[in-house]
Amino acid sequence: MSDKNTVNVDPVDPAKKTSERADPSADEATVSMELMIENCFWNDREFKLGQRVSSGGKCYECSFGRWLEIDDD
């Protein structure tokens, strides 16, 4: 399911810093880019813009401070 650049991560731990996850088709996913930080966090681990993680059979891409769920075919 994931390619060699996708990092496998544990499920979200609510006690640790994790960036918001958003559906890419949701209105809230469209945000002014200058207001967003580029990096994302998953369980206190920092990821750069464009990096991907996989957890629970789902793949997410870091997009300006949010995780966007993507199809990883």
N, CA, C and O atoms as CSV, one atom per row, in Angstrom:
chain,resi,resn,atom,element,x,y,z
A,1,MET,N,N,0.810,-1.198,0.000
A,1,MET,CA,C,0.000,0.000,0.000
A,1,MET,C,C,0.852,1.260,0.000
A,1,MET,O,O,0.484,2.248,-0.636
A,2,SER,N,N,1.976,1.249,0.694
A,2,SER,CA,C,2.769,2.470,0.748
A,2,SER,C,C,4.057,2.300,-0.037
A,2,SER,O,O,4.576,1.193,-0.180
A,3,ASP,N,N,4.568,3.430,-0.548
A,3,ASP,CA,C,5.815,3.363,-1.300
A,3,ASP,C,C,6.998,3.510,-0.347
A,3,ASP,O,O,6.814,3.659,0.861
A,4,LYS,N,N,8.201,3.468,-0.891
A,4,LYS,CA,C,9.405,3.497,-0.059
A,4,LYS,C,C,9.603,4.816,0.671
A,4,LYS,O,O,10.383,4.876,1.621
A,5,ASN,N,N,8.917,5.878,0.251
A,5,ASN,CA,C,9.060,7.184,0.891
A,5,ASN,C,C,8.037,7.423,1.990
A,5,ASN,O,O,8.101,8.435,2.688
A,6,THR,N,N,7.097,6.504,2.150
A,6,THR,CA,C,6.066,6.645,3.168
A,6,THR,C,C,6.566,6.052,4.477
A,6,THR,O,O,7.068,4.928,4.502
A,7,VAL,N,N,6.430,6.805,5.565
A,7,VAL,CA,C,6.883,6.368,6.880
A,7,VAL,C,C,5.718,5.716,7.612
A,7,VAL,O,O,4.656,6.324,7.749
A,8,ASN,N,N,5.903,4.485,8.083
A,8,ASN,CA,C,4.881,3.835,8.896
A,8,ASN,C,C,4.954,4.402,10.305
A,8,ASN,O,O,6.027,4.456,10.906
A,9,VAL,N,N,3.802,4.826,10.831
A,9,VAL,CA,C,3.743,5.422,12.164
A,9,VAL,C,C,2.696,4.710,13.000
A,9,VAL,O,O,1.810,4.042,12.466
A,10,ASP,N,N,2.801,4.856,14.318
A,10,ASP,CA,C,1.818,4.292,15.236
A,10,ASP,C,C,0.536,5.116,15.168
A,10,ASP,O,O,0.552,6.249,14.687
A,11,PRO,N,N,-0.578,4.552,15.649
A,11,PRO,CA,C,-1.811,5.348,15.718
A,11,PRO,C,C,-1.571,6.612,16.542
A,11,PRO,O,O,-0.661,6.659,17.369
A,12,VAL,N,N,-2.384,7.620,16.313
A,12,VAL,CA,C,-2.238,8.892,17.019
A,12,VAL,C,C,-2.383,8.678,18.522
A,12,VAL,O,O,-3.324,8.034,18.986
A,13,ASP,N,N,-1.435,9.228,19.269
A,13,ASP,CA,C,-1.469,9.228,20.727
A,13,ASP,C,C,-1.953,10.612,21.145
A,13,ASP,O,O,-1.251,11.597,20.917
A,14,PRO,N,N,-3.142,10.711,21.756
A,14,PRO,CA,C,-3.682,12.032,22.102
A,14,PRO,C,C,-2.820,12.817,23.090
A,14,PRO,O,O,-2.995,14.027,23.231
A,15,ALA,N,N,-1.898,12.147,23.772
A,15,ALA,CA,C,-1.015,12.831,24.714
A,15,ALA,C,C,0.172,13.489,24.011
A,15,ALA,O,O,0.931,14.231,24.633
A,16,LYS,N,N,0.329,13.217,22.719
A,16,LYS,CA,C,1.457,13.760,21.968
A,16,LYS,C,C,0.971,14.739,20.907
A,16,LYS,O,O,-0.187,14.702,20.493
A,17,LYS,N,N,1.879,15.622,20.472
A,17,LYS,CA,C,1.538,16.633,19.466
A,17,LYS,C,C,1.351,15.970,18.107
A,17,LYS,O,O,2.251,15.308,17.590
A,18,THR,N,N,0.166,16.162,17.542
A,18,THR,CA,C,-0.152,15.643,16.213
A,18,THR,C,C,-0.947,16.706,15.473
A,18,THR,O,O,-1.921,17.239,16.005
A,19,SER,N,N,-0.544,17.013,14.265
A,19,SER,CA,C,-1.246,18.011,13.459
A,19,SER,C,C,-2.625,17.497,13.063
A,19,SER,O,O,-2.869,16.291,13.030
A,20,GLU,N,N,-3.509,18.424,12.768
A,20,GLU,CA,C,-4.872,18.101,12.354
A,20,GLU,C,C,-4.864,17.269,11.076
A,20,GLU,O,O,-4.039,17.476,10.187
A,21,ARG,N,N,-5.798,16.326,11.005
A,21,ARG,CA,C,-5.989,15.547,9.780
A,21,ARG,C,C,-7.238,16.078,9.095
A,21,ARG,O,O,-8.262,16.291,9.745
A,22,ALA,N,N,-7.160,16.293,7.784
A,22,ALA,CA,C,-8.282,16.857,7.037
A,22,ALA,C,C,-8.510,16.068,5.763
A,22,ALA,O,O,-7.565,15.594,5.133
A,23,ASP,N,N,-9.763,15.933,5.392
A,23,ASP,CA,C,-10.136,15.328,4.122
A,23,ASP,C,C,-9.805,16.344,3.038
A,23,ASP,O,O,-10.235,17.493,3.139
A,24,PRO,N,N,-9.053,15.963,2.000
A,24,PRO,CA,C,-8.649,16.951,0.986
A,24,PRO,C,C,-9.807,17.599,0.248
A,24,PRO,O,O,-9.628,18.652,-0.365
A,25,SER,N,N,-10.988,16.998,0.290
A,25,SER,CA,C,-12.131,17.597,-0.399
A,25,SER,C,C,-12.950,18.496,0.526
A,25,SER,O,O,-13.890,19.149,0.074
A,26,ALA,N,N,-12.607,18.539,1.809
A,26,ALA,CA,C,-13.357,19.351,2.765
A,26,ALA,C,C,-13.032,20.828,2.580
A,26,ALA,O,O,-11.906,21.189,2.237
A,27,ASP,N,N,-14.026,21.674,2.810
A,27,ASP,CA,C,-13.826,23.117,2.703
A,27,ASP,C,C,-12.724,23.599,3.634
A,27,ASP,O,O,-11.966,24.504,3.284
A,28,GLU,N,N,-12.630,23.002,4.817
A,28,GLU,CA,C,-11.644,23.446,5.787
A,28,GLU,C,C,-10.214,23.167,5.339
A,28,GLU,O,O,-9.274,23.737,5.894
A,29,ALA,N,N,-10.033,22.298,4.344
A,29,ALA,CA,C,-8.690,21.993,3.847
A,29,ALA,C,C,-8.146,23.123,2.979
A,29,ALA,O,O,-6.943,23.183,2.722
A,30,THR,N,N,-9.020,24.015,2.529
A,30,THR,CA,C,-8.592,25.149,1.717
A,30,THR,C,C,-8.345,26.327,2.645
A,30,THR,O,O,-9.279,26.966,3.129
A,31,VAL,N,N,-7.074,26.599,2.883
A,31,VAL,CA,C,-6.691,27.629,3.837
A,31,VAL,C,C,-5.636,28.509,3.190
A,31,VAL,O,O,-4.834,28.035,2.385
A,32,SER,N,N,-5.634,29.769,3.535
A,32,SER,CA,C,-4.637,30.693,3.015
A,32,SER,C,C,-3.241,30.175,3.340
A,32,SER,O,O,-2.898,29.992,4.508
A,33,MET,N,N,-2.437,29.940,2.308
A,33,MET,CA,C,-1.133,29.320,2.486
A,33,MET,C,C,-0.188,30.152,3.350
A,33,MET,O,O,0.644,29.584,4.057
A,34,GLU,N,N,-0.291,31.466,3.315
A,34,GLU,CA,C,0.624,32.267,4.112
A,34,GLU,C,C,0.328,32.172,5.604
A,34,GLU,O,O,1.165,32.555,6.422
A,35,LEU,N,N,-0.843,31.669,5.971
A,35,LEU,CA,C,-1.200,31.529,7.376
A,35,LEU,C,C,-0.773,30.184,7.952
A,35,LEU,O,O,-0.824,29.986,9.166
A,36,MET,N,N,-0.362,29.279,7.109
A,36,MET,CA,C,-0.059,27.928,7.557
A,36,MET,C,C,1.442,27.711,7.729
A,36,MET,O,O,2.257,28.208,6.951
A,37,ILE,N,N,1.778,26.960,8.760
A,37,ILE,CA,C,3.157,26.506,8.880
A,37,ILE,C,C,3.331,25.334,7.928
A,37,ILE,O,O,2.354,24.672,7.579
A,38,GLU,N,N,4.537,25.072,7.512
A,38,GLU,CA,C,4.754,24.013,6.535
A,38,GLU,C,C,4.863,22.636,7.165
A,38,GLU,O,O,4.398,21.662,6.573
A,39,ASN,N,N,5.459,22.519,8.341
A,39,ASN,CA,C,5.714,21.214,8.928
A,39,ASN,C,C,4.492,20.656,9.642
A,39,ASN,O,O,3.624,21.398,10.101
A,40,CYS,N,N,4.446,19.327,9.724
A,40,CYS,CA,C,3.376,18.617,10.416
A,40,CYS,C,C,3.994,17.787,11.536
A,40,CYS,O,O,5.193,17.509,11.528
A,41,PHE,N,N,3.173,17.401,12.485
A,41,PHE,CA,C,3.618,16.545,13.575
A,41,PHE,C,C,2.734,15.314,13.648
A,41,PHE,O,O,1.535,15.372,13.375
A,42,TRP,N,N,3.352,14.187,14.024
A,42,TRP,CA,C,2.615,12.939,14.279
A,42,TRP,C,C,3.263,12.330,15.511
A,42,TRP,O,O,4.414,11.895,15.463
A,43,ASN,N,N,2.528,12.299,16.613
A,43,ASN,CA,C,3.039,11.773,17.885
A,43,ASN,C,C,4.393,12.393,18.254
A,43,ASN,O,O,5.352,11.684,18.559
A,44,ASP,N,N,4.448,13.710,18.221
A,44,ASP,CA,C,5.636,14.500,18.577
A,44,ASP,C,C,6.764,14.429,17.549
A,44,ASP,O,O,7.798,15.068,17.741
A,45,ARG,N,N,6.600,13.689,16.491
A,45,ARG,CA,C,7.634,13.582,15.457
A,45,ARG,C,C,7.313,14.578,14.348
A,45,ARG,O,O,6.178,14.635,13.875
A,46,GLU,N,N,8.306,15.363,13.933
A,46,GLU,CA,C,8.097,16.411,12.929
A,46,GLU,C,C,8.370,15.890,11.522
A,46,GLU,O,O,9.334,15.162,11.285
A,47,PHE,N,N,7.490,16.284,10.589
A,47,PHE,CA,C,7.619,15.914,9.184
A,47,PHE,C,C,7.543,17.177,8.338
A,47,PHE,O,O,6.846,18.129,8.688
A,48,LYS,N,N,8.260,17.176,7.231
A,48,LYS,CA,C,8.302,18.336,6.336
A,48,LYS,C,C,7.172,18.286,5.305
A,48,LYS,O,O,6.576,17.238,5.056
A,49,LEU,N,N,6.902,19.436,4.721
A,49,LEU,CA,C,5.909,19.574,3.665
A,49,LEU,C,C,6.120,18.492,2.606
A,49,LEU,O,O,7.227,18.336,2.091
A,50,GLY,N,N,5.069,17.749,2.284
A,50,GLY,CA,C,5.139,16.723,1.246
A,50,GLY,C,C,5.479,15.332,1.741
A,50,GLY,O,O,5.290,14.359,1.012
A,51,GLN,N,N,5.981,15.212,2.977
A,51,GLN,CA,C,6.284,13.877,3.488
A,51,GLN,C,C,4.992,13.122,3.754
A,51,GLN,O,O,3.957,13.715,4.061
A,52,ARG,N,N,5.074,11.796,3.631
A,52,ARG,CA,C,3.900,10.944,3.816
A,52,ARG,C,C,4.098,9.982,4.972
A,52,ARG,O,O,5.205,9.514,5.240
A,53,VAL,N,N,2.983,9.698,5.658
A,53,VAL,CA,C,2.976,8.687,6.708
A,53,VAL,C,C,1.821,7.735,6.451
A,53,VAL,O,O,0.853,8.074,5.770
A,54,SER,N,N,1.943,6.540,7.008
A,54,SER,CA,C,0.900,5.534,6.892
A,54,SER,C,C,0.570,5.020,8.281
A,54,SER,O,O,1.466,4.674,9.051
A,55,SER,N,N,-0.731,4.971,8.603
A,55,SER,CA,C,-1.170,4.477,9.902
A,55,SER,C,C,-2.565,3.896,9.759
A,55,SER,O,O,-3.449,4.522,9.174
A,56,GLY,N,N,-2.757,2.710,10.289
A,56,GLY,CA,C,-4.083,2.101,10.268
A,56,GLY,C,C,-4.622,1.870,8.877
A,56,GLY,O,O,-5.833,1.945,8.666
A,57,GLY,N,N,-3.756,1.593,7.925
A,57,GLY,CA,C,-4.194,1.336,6.560
A,57,GLY,C,C,-4.511,2.584,5.752
A,57,GLY,O,O,-4.994,2.484,4.625
A,58,LYS,N,N,-4.245,3.755,6.314
A,58,LYS,CA,C,-4.489,5.010,5.601
A,58,LYS,C,C,-3.168,5.737,5.402
A,58,LYS,O,O,-2.247,5.613,6.209
A,59,CYS,N,N,-3.089,6.499,4.311
A,59,CYS,CA,C,-1.887,7.264,3.995
A,59,CYS,C,C,-2.228,8.752,4.069
A,59,CYS,O,O,-3.278,9.185,3.594
A,60,TYR,N,N,-1.327,9.525,4.672
A,60,TYR,CA,C,-1.516,10.963,4.828
A,60,TYR,C,C,-0.284,11.690,4.305
A,60,TYR,O,O,0.836,11.193,4.414
A,61,GLU,N,N,-0.506,12.881,3.733
A,61,GLU,CA,C,0.592,13.717,3.254
A,61,GLU,C,C,0.574,15.032,4.011
A,61,GLU,O,O,-0.483,15.629,4.213
A,62,CYS,N,N,1.761,15.481,4.433
A,62,CYS,CA,C,1.877,16.757,5.137
A,62,CYS,C,C,1.660,17.897,4.150
A,62,CYS,O,O,2.370,18.009,3.151
A,63,SER,N,N,0.681,18.733,4.434
A,63,SER,CA,C,0.360,19.848,3.557
A,63,SER,C,C,0.111,21.099,4.394
A,63,SER,O,O,-0.983,21.296,4.924
A,64,PHE,N,N,1.138,21.941,4.508
A,64,PHE,CA,C,1.029,23.211,5.214
A,64,PHE,C,C,0.424,23.062,6.608
A,64,PHE,O,O,-0.554,23.726,6.952
A,65,GLY,N,N,1.026,22.174,7.403
A,65,GLY,CA,C,0.636,22.033,8.800
A,65,GLY,C,C,-0.526,21.105,9.059
A,65,GLY,O,O,-0.946,20.962,10.207
A,66,ARG,N,N,-1.060,20.469,8.032
A,66,ARG,CA,C,-2.173,19.522,8.182
A,66,ARG,C,C,-1.852,18.235,7.461
A,66,ARG,O,O,-1.102,18.225,6.485
A,67,TRP,N,N,-2.421,17.153,7.943
A,67,TRP,CA,C,-2.318,15.868,7.259
A,67,TRP,C,C,-3.517,15.695,6.353
A,67,TRP,O,O,-4.657,15.739,6.814
A,68,LEU,N,N,-3.275,15.500,5.073
A,68,LEU,CA,C,-4.348,15.248,4.119
A,68,LEU,C,C,-4.345,13.767,3.776
A,68,LEU,O,O,-3.318,13.219,3.374
A,69,GLU,N,N,-5.498,13.116,3.936
A,69,GLU,CA,C,-5.604,11.705,3.576
A,69,GLU,C,C,-5.526,11.584,2.061
A,69,GLU,O,O,-6.210,12.307,1.336
A,70,ILE,N,N,-4.697,10.673,1.593
A,70,ILE,CA,C,-4.515,10.500,0.152
A,70,ILE,C,C,-4.654,9.032,-0.214
A,70,ILE,O,O,-4.515,8.150,0.633
A,71,ASP,N,N,-4.929,8.783,-1.486
A,71,ASP,CA,C,-4.901,7.428,-2.018
A,71,ASP,C,C,-3.462,7.128,-2.366
A,71,ASP,O,O,-2.820,7.904,-3.074
A,72,ASP,N,N,-2.952,6.027,-1.885
A,72,ASP,CA,C,-1.558,5.660,-2.132
A,72,ASP,C,C,-1.528,4.376,-2.939
A,72,ASP,O,O,-1.226,3.306,-2.411
A,73,ASP,N,N,-1.844,4.488,-4.227
A,73,ASP,CA,C,-1.912,3.308,-5.096
A,73,ASP,C,C,-0.560,2.889,-5.587
A,73,ASP,O,O,-0.449,1.912,-6.329
